[in-house]
């Protein structure tokens, strides 16, 4: 019965009334799910939660919230203001996320119960183009927002996603109609003499690879996540940009940091933290194997490295440690130590092109700005992007196209 009511409400969003036959001569009140102001939405919540009859109150709240969810309007956002809502039996409801370093104990992130109604409200403001991951903590239980349709995956599982009104969805992360797709290999195993253990990688080849030659190439750390459609969606991005003619056809090598025999063992914390042995593996073992087996252009000016977080540290480190191997350095949200800055401060005449990005909300902005300042002082060629987001795949997946376009523009 509840869902029949919801369907009827949706059918008459703009025409149904609370009283179709008013006796007092006034205009009937319209059931509306559009709010011209943020305060009008808050007033509506207070109006519903103040209904004295508990059954009537619950019915009205449930229908309203279910309809708003179906319309994709929760959390409610107006300009830079956000209303986070949780409805259910609880004594404490908090919102951890990118906006408070995922610390639900931070002051100011606990919801207020409206009129003892089981509806909890948290009001916040964010940059109007922000995009942020979050969860809800009900008591001690961490959950996704049951009223939010948007999900962003992370290395720790799915999160709910807040989309502010001027955030632009990265359309290149969804496969466009008619795109002729490249291929992706199965995992290829390699035994590293430098590291003393096995690794695996996958290779992307562009559409029409058989008739192409002398192709530029990008190596990608955390390759399993950059490749996954729910994370980086990089294969889709490559297919779209190549098909559209935005970038030239390229090869991509996705390096997996996990133990091939135990995927639960992720070695990125060792590999990506300025590790000369990992640099030696890539430069002396992996790159020669790829150049031998695929139709690459084997010069550093046509070879890129891309990584995020610790992988961004690794990319920047490669630019110093093995500068003769990679001249195209892609850095998303670099989580490095300050020794790396000293290495760049003492560098000179690097022939590289750098792509550097960061989020501005508890991401790696301080690191990125410090590195950017060194690039400016050295006169290095770079592109810098800052977005109002956190340390999240929702941030990075929307910025994969930028280094690709910078490094491999199509020559039309």
Coordinates of C-alpha atoms in Angstrom, one line a residue:
X1 CA 0.0 0.0 0.0
X2 CA 2.9 2.4 0.9
X3 CA 4.3 2.0 -2.7
X4 CA 0.9 2.6 -4.3
X5 CA 0.7 5.8 -2.4
X6 CA 4.2 6.8 -3.6
X7 CA 3.3 6.0 -7.2
X8 CA 0.2 8.2 -7.0
X9 CA 2.3 11.0 -5.4
X10 CA 4.8 10.8 -8.2
X11 CA 2.1 10.9 -10.8
X12 CA 0.7 14.1 -9.5
X13 CA 3.7 16.0 -8.3
X14 CA 2.6 19.2 -9.9
X15 CA -1.2 18.7 -9.8
X16 CA -2.4 16.8 -6.8
X17 CA -3.6 18.7 -3.7
X18 CA -3.9 18.1 -0.1
X19 CA -7.5 19.2 -0.2
X20 CA -9.2 18.9 -3.6
X21 CA -12.5 20.3 -2.3
X22 CA -11.7 23.1 0.1
X23 CA -14.7 24.5 1.9
X24 CA -13.2 27.8 2.9
X25 CA -12.8 29.3 -0.6
X26 CA -9.0 29.3 -0.5
X27 CA -6.8 27.8 -3.1
X28 CA -5.9 24.1 -2.3
X29 CA -2.3 23.6 -1.2
X30 CA -0.2 21.9 -3.8
X31 CA 2.0 18.9 -3.0
X32 CA 5.4 20.2 -4.2
X33 CA 8.9 18.7 -4.3
X34 CA 10.5 21.9 -5.6
X35 CA 11.8 24.4 -3.2
X36 CA 12.9 27.9 -4.2
X37 CA 15.0 28.4 -1.1
X38 CA 16.9 26.2 1.4
X39 CA 14.8 27.6 4.3
X40 CA 11.6 26.5 2.5
X41 CA 12.9 22.9 2.5
X42 CA 13.8 23.1 6.2
X43 CA 10.3 24.6 6.9
X44 CA 8.7 21.7 5.2
X45 CA 10.7 19.2 7.4
X46 CA 9.6 21.1 10.5
X47 CA 6.0 21.1 9.3
X48 CA 5.9 17.4 8.7
X49 CA 7.7 16.5 11.9
X50 CA 5.3 18.6 14.0
X51 CA 2.2 16.7 13.0
X52 CA 0.7 15.4 16.2
X53 CA -0.8 12.2 15.1
X54 CA 2.1 9.7 14.9
X55 CA 0.7 7.6 12.1
X56 CA -0.2 10.6 10.0
X57 CA 3.3 12.0 10.7
X58 CA 5.1 8.8 9.7
X59 CA 3.1 8.4 6.5
X60 CA 3.7 12.0 5.4
X61 CA 7.4 11.8 6.2
X62 CA 7.9 8.4 4.5
X63 CA 6.1 9.5 1.3
X64 CA 8.0 12.8 1.2
X65 CA 11.4 11.2 1.7
X66 CA 10.8 8.3 -0.7
X67 CA 9.6 10.6 -3.4
X68 CA 12.5 13.0 -2.9
X69 CA 14.9 10.0 -3.1
X70 CA 13.2 8.8 -6.3
X71 CA 13.6 12.2 -7.8
X72 CA 17.3 12.2 -6.8
X73 CA 17.0 15.2 -4.5
X74 CA 18.5 13.9 -1.3
X75 CA 20.7 15.0 0.3
X76 CA 18.8 18.3 -0.4
X77 CA 21.2 20.8 -2.0
X78 CA 20.4 24.5 -2.8
X79 CA 23.3 26.7 -3.9
X80 CA 26.0 26.1 -1.4
X81 CA 23.8 24.7 1.4
X82 CA 23.2 21.0 2.1
X83 CA 20.6 19.2 4.3
X84 CA 21.7 15.7 5.2
X85 CA 18.8 13.6 6.5
X86 CA 18.4 10.3 8.2
X87 CA 15.1 8.8 9.2
X88 CA 14.9 6.0 11.6
X89 CA 15.0 4.9 15.2
X90 CA 18.3 6.1 16.6
X91 CA 19.8 8.0 19.6
X92 CA 22.8 9.3 17.7
X93 CA 23.4 10.0 14.0
X94 CA 26.7 11.4 12.6
X95 CA 28.1 12.1 9.2
X96 CA 31.8 11.3 8.6
X97 CA 33.3 11.9 5.2
X98 CA 35.9 13.6 3.1
X99 CA 34.8 16.9 4.7
X100 CA 36.0 15.9 8.2
X101 CA 38.7 13.4 7.6
X102 CA 36.2 10.6 8.2
X103 CA 36.2 11.4 11.9
X104 CA 32.6 11.0 13.1
X105 CA 33.6 12.3 16.6
X106 CA 34.4 15.8 15.1
X107 CA 32.3 18.5 16.7
X108 CA 29.6 19.8 14.5
X109 CA 28.8 16.7 12.5
X110 CA 26.0 15.2 14.6
X111 CA 22.4 15.4 13.4
X112 CA 19.6 17.1 15.2
X113 CA 16.4 15.2 15.9
X114 CA 13.5 17.3 14.7
X115 CA 10.5 17.3 17.1
X116 CA 11.2 13.8 18.4
X117 CA 10.1 12.4 15.1
X118 CA 13.0 10.0 14.2
X119 CA 14.1 12.4 11.5
X120 CA 17.7 13.6 12.0
X121 CA 18.9 16.7 10.1
X122 CA 22.4 18.1 9.6
X123 CA 22.8 21.4 7.8
X124 CA 26.2 22.3 6.2
X125 CA 27.7 24.5 3.4
X126 CA 30.3 23.5 0.8
X127 CA 31.8 25.0 -2.3
X128 CA 29.1 25.0 -4.9
X129 CA 31.1 22.7 -7.3
X130 CA 32.2 20.2 -4.6
X131 CA 31.9 16.4 -4.8
X132 CA 32.4 14.5 -1.6
X133 CA 32.3 11.0 -0.2
X134 CA 30.6 10.2 3.1
X135 CA 28.8 7.7 5.2
X136 CA 26.3 7.9 8.1
X137 CA 27.1 6.5 11.6
X138 CA 23.9 5.4 13.4
X139 CA 24.9 4.7 16.9
X140 CA 28.1 2.7 16.2
X141 CA 27.0 1.3 12.8
X142 CA 28.6 2.8 9.7
X143 CA 26.1 2.7 6.8
X144 CA 25.5 4.2 3.3
X145 CA 23.0 6.9 3.2
X146 CA 19.7 5.0 2.5
X147 CA 18.2 8.1 0.9
X148 CA 21.0 8.9 -1.5
X149 CA 21.1 7.2 -4.9
X150 CA 24.7 8.1 -5.7
X151 CA 27.6 5.7 -4.8
X152 CA 31.3 6.1 -5.2
X153 CA 33.6 3.2 -4.7
X154 CA 36.9 3.4 -2.8
X155 CA 39.6 1.0 -1.7
X156 CA 37.6 0.5 1.5
X157 CA 34.3 -0.2 -0.1
X158 CA 31.4 1.9 -1.4
X159 CA 30.6 5.4 0.0
X160 CA 27.6 7.7 -0.5
X161 CA 28.4 10.6 -2.8
X162 CA 27.4 14.3 -2.3
X163 CA 27.1 16.2 -5.6
X164 CA 26.9 20.0 -5.3
X165 CA 25.0 21.8 -8.1
X166 CA 27.9 23.1 -10.1
X167 CA 29.9 19.9 -10.0
X168 CA 30.2 18.5 -13.5
X169 CA 29.8 14.8 -14.1
X170 CA 32.8 13.4 -16.0
X171 CA 30.9 12.1 -19.1
X172 CA 34.1 10.4 -20.4
X173 CA 33.9 7.8 -17.7
X174 CA 30.7 6.3 -19.3
X175 CA 31.1 4.6 -22.6
X176 CA 29.7 6.7 -25.4
X177 CA 27.4 5.3 -28.0
X178 CA 29.1 3.8 -31.0
X179 CA 32.6 3.8 -29.6
X180 CA 34.9 1.2 -31.1
X181 CA 36.7 -0.4 -28.1
X182 CA 40.3 -1.3 -27.6
X183 CA 41.2 -4.6 -25.9
X184 CA 42.5 -5.4 -22.4
X185 CA 44.6 -8.4 -21.8
X186 CA 44.3 -10.9 -19.0
X187 CA 46.8 -10.6 -16.1
X188 CA 50.4 -11.1 -17.3
X189 CA 52.8 -12.4 -14.7
X190 CA 56.4 -11.2 -14.4
X191 CA 59.2 -12.2 -12.1
X192 CA 61.2 -9.2 -10.9
X193 CA 64.9 -9.7 -10.1
X194 CA 65.1 -6.3 -8.6
X195 CA 62.2 -6.8 -6.1
X196 CA 62.7 -10.6 -5.7
X197 CA 59.0 -11.5 -6.2
X198 CA 56.3 -11.8 -8.9
X199 CA 54.0 -9.0 -10.0
X200 CA 51.3 -8.9 -12.6
X201 CA 50.0 -6.3 -15.1
X202 CA 47.4 -5.9 -17.9
X203 CA 47.9 -4.2 -21.2
X204 CA 45.4 -2.0 -23.1
X205 CA 45.7 -1.9 -26.8
X206 CA 43.7 0.7 -28.8
X207 CA 41.2 -0.1 -31.5
X208 CA 42.8 -1.0 -34.8
X209 CA 46.1 -1.9 -33.0
X210 CA 47.0 -4.3 -35.8
X211 CA 47.3 -1.5 -38.3
X212 CA 49.0 0.9 -36.0
X213 CA 52.7 1.3 -35.2
X214 CA 55.1 3.3 -33.0
X215 CA 52.6 4.0 -30.3
X216 CA 53.1 6.2 -27.2
X217 CA 52.5 4.5 -23.9
X218 CA 51.4 5.2 -20.3
X219 CA 52.3 3.1 -17.3
X220 CA 49.7 3.2 -14.5
X221 CA 50.3 2.2 -10.8
X222 CA 47.4 0.9 -8.8
X223 CA 46.4 -0.4 -12.2
X224 CA 43.7 -2.6 -11.0
X225 CA 41.8 0.3 -9.5
X226 CA 42.5 2.8 -12.4
X227 CA 41.1 0.1 -14.7
X228 CA 38.0 -0.9 -12.7
X229 CA 34.8 0.8 -14.1
X230 CA 33.6 1.7 -10.5
X231 CA 37.0 3.3 -9.7
X232 CA 39.0 5.0 -12.4
X233 CA 37.2 3.6 -15.5
X234 CA 40.4 4.4 -17.4
X235 CA 39.7 1.8 -20.2
X236 CA 36.4 3.6 -20.9
X237 CA 38.1 7.0 -20.8
X238 CA 40.8 5.8 -23.3
X239 CA 38.2 4.3 -25.6
X240 CA 36.2 7.5 -25.6
X241 CA 39.0 9.9 -26.1
X242 CA 40.7 7.9 -28.8
X243 CA 37.4 7.4 -30.7
X244 CA 36.6 11.1 -30.4
X245 CA 40.0 12.0 -31.8
X246 CA 40.9 14.0 -28.6
X247 CA 44.1 11.9 -28.0
X248 CA 46.2 9.8 -30.3
X249 CA 45.9 6.0 -30.0
X250 CA 48.1 4.8 -27.1
X251 CA 49.0 1.7 -25.2
X252 CA 48.4 1.5 -21.5
X253 CA 50.1 -0.8 -19.0
X254 CA 48.2 -1.3 -15.7
X255 CA 50.6 -2.5 -13.0
X256 CA 48.9 -4.3 -10.1
X257 CA 50.6 -3.8 -6.7
X258 CA 49.1 -6.9 -5.1
X259 CA 50.7 -10.3 -4.7
X260 CA 49.4 -12.3 -7.6
X261 CA 49.0 -15.3 -5.3
X262 CA 47.3 -13.4 -2.6
X263 CA 45.3 -10.4 -3.8
X264 CA 44.6 -9.4 -0.3
X265 CA 48.3 -8.6 0.2
X266 CA 48.8 -5.1 -1.3
X267 CA 52.4 -4.0 -1.6
X268 CA 51.9 -0.4 -2.7
X269 CA 53.1 0.9 0.7
X270 CA 56.5 -0.5 0.0
X271 CA 56.6 -0.1 -3.8
X272 CA 55.4 3.4 -4.1
X273 CA 57.2 5.2 -1.3
X274 CA 60.4 6.3 -3.2
X275 CA 61.6 2.7 -3.6
X276 CA 64.7 2.5 -5.9
X277 CA 64.1 -1.3 -6.3
X278 CA 60.6 -0.7 -7.7
X279 CA 62.0 2.0 -10.0
X280 CA 64.7 -0.4 -11.2
X281 CA 62.0 -3.1 -11.8
X282 CA 59.9 -0.7 -14.0
X283 CA 62.9 0.8 -15.9
X284 CA 65.1 -2.3 -16.3
X285 CA 62.6 -5.1 -16.5
X286 CA 59.0 -4.1 -17.3
X287 CA 59.7 -1.4 -19.9
X288 CA 62.1 -3.5 -21.9
X289 CA 59.6 -6.4 -21.8
X290 CA 56.7 -4.2 -23.0
X291 CA 58.9 -2.5 -25.7
X292 CA 59.9 -6.0 -27.0
X293 CA 56.3 -7.4 -27.1
X294 CA 54.3 -4.4 -28.3
X295 CA 54.5 -1.8 -31.0
X296 CA 55.6 1.1 -28.8
X297 CA 57.5 4.2 -29.5
X298 CA 60.5 3.4 -27.2
X299 CA 61.5 7.0 -26.3
X300 CA 61.0 8.7 -23.0
X301 CA 59.2 11.7 -24.7
X302 CA 56.4 9.2 -25.6
X303 CA 56.3 7.3 -22.3
X304 CA 54.2 8.4 -19.3
X305 CA 53.8 7.3 -15.7
X306 CA 50.6 8.0 -13.8
X307 CA 49.6 7.4 -10.2
X308 CA 47.5 8.6 -7.4
X309 CA 48.2 9.2 -3.6
X310 CA 51.2 7.0 -2.9
X311 CA 51.2 6.3 -6.6
X312 CA 51.5 10.1 -7.2
X313 CA 54.5 10.1 -4.9
X314 CA 55.9 7.2 -7.0
X315 CA 55.3 9.1 -10.3
X316 CA 57.1 12.2 -9.0
X317 CA 59.9 10.0 -7.6
X318 CA 60.3 8.3 -11.0
X319 CA 60.8 11.8 -12.5
X320 CA 63.9 12.1 -10.4
X321 CA 65.2 8.6 -10.0
X322 CA 64.8 7.3 -13.6
X323 CA 64.5 10.6 -15.6
X324 CA 65.8 8.9 -18.7
X325 CA 62.8 6.4 -18.8
X326 CA 59.8 8.7 -18.3
X327 CA 59.5 12.3 -19.6
X328 CA 55.7 12.5 -19.0
X329 CA 54.9 12.5 -15.3
X330 CA 51.3 12.2 -14.2
X331 CA 50.6 12.9 -10.5
X332 CA 47.1 12.7 -8.9
X333 CA 46.9 13.8 -5.2
X334 CA 50.6 13.1 -4.3
X335 CA 51.1 11.7 -0.8
X336 CA 54.8 12.2 -0.5
X337 CA 57.3 13.1 2.2
X338 CA 59.4 16.3 2.1
X339 CA 62.5 14.6 1.0
X340 CA 60.9 14.5 -2.5
X341 CA 60.6 18.2 -2.5
X342 CA 64.3 18.5 -1.6
X343 CA 65.1 16.2 -4.6
X344 CA 63.2 18.5 -6.9
X345 CA 64.6 21.6 -5.4
X346 CA 68.1 20.3 -6.2
X347 CA 67.2 19.2 -9.7
X348 CA 67.9 21.0 -12.9
X349 CA 67.1 20.9 -16.6
X350 CA 64.6 18.0 -16.3
X351 CA 63.1 17.5 -19.8
X352 CA 59.7 16.5 -18.4
X353 CA 56.1 17.5 -18.8
X354 CA 54.3 17.3 -15.5
X355 CA 50.6 16.9 -14.8
X356 CA 49.7 17.6 -11.1
X357 CA 46.3 17.6 -9.5
X358 CA 44.9 17.7 -6.0
X359 CA 41.6 18.1 -4.1
X360 CA 41.2 21.1 -1.8
X361 CA 39.2 19.4 0.9
X362 CA 41.5 17.5 3.2
X363 CA 43.5 16.1 0.3
X364 CA 47.1 16.8 -0.6
X365 CA 46.9 20.5 -1.5
X366 CA 49.8 21.5 0.6
X367 CA 52.1 19.0 -1.0
X368 CA 50.9 19.8 -4.5
X369 CA 51.3 23.6 -4.0
X370 CA 54.8 23.1 -2.7
X371 CA 55.8 21.0 -5.7
X372 CA 54.1 23.4 -8.0
X373 CA 56.1 26.3 -6.5
X374 CA 59.3 24.4 -7.3
X375 CA 58.1 23.8 -10.9
X376 CA 57.5 27.5 -11.2
X377 CA 61.0 28.3 -9.9
X378 CA 62.7 25.8 -12.2
X379 CA 60.7 26.8 -15.3
X380 CA 59.4 23.2 -15.8
X381 CA 56.5 22.6 -18.0
X382 CA 53.4 21.6 -16.1
X383 CA 49.6 21.6 -15.8
X384 CA 48.0 22.1 -12.4
X385 CA 44.4 21.3 -11.5
X386 CA 42.7 21.8 -8.1
X387 CA 39.2 20.6 -7.5
X388 CA 36.8 21.0 -4.5
X389 CA 36.9 17.3 -3.6
X390 CA 38.7 15.0 -1.2
X391 CA 41.1 12.1 -1.4
X392 CA 38.8 9.9 -3.5
X393 CA 38.4 7.9 -6.7
X394 CA 35.5 10.3 -7.4
X395 CA 38.1 13.0 -7.6
X396 CA 40.7 11.1 -9.7
X397 CA 38.4 9.4 -12.2
X398 CA 37.2 12.8 -13.3
X399 CA 40.8 14.0 -13.9
X400 CA 42.1 11.0 -15.9
X401 CA 41.4 12.7 -19.2
X402 CA 43.5 15.8 -18.4
X403 CA 47.0 14.1 -18.3
X404 CA 46.0 12.0 -21.3
X405 CA 45.1 15.1 -23.3
X406 CA 48.2 17.0 -22.1
X407 CA 50.6 14.1 -22.9
X408 CA 49.1 12.6 -26.0
X409 CA 47.1 15.2 -27.9
X410 CA 45.8 14.1 -31.3
X411 CA 47.6 15.7 -34.2
X412 CA 44.6 16.7 -36.3

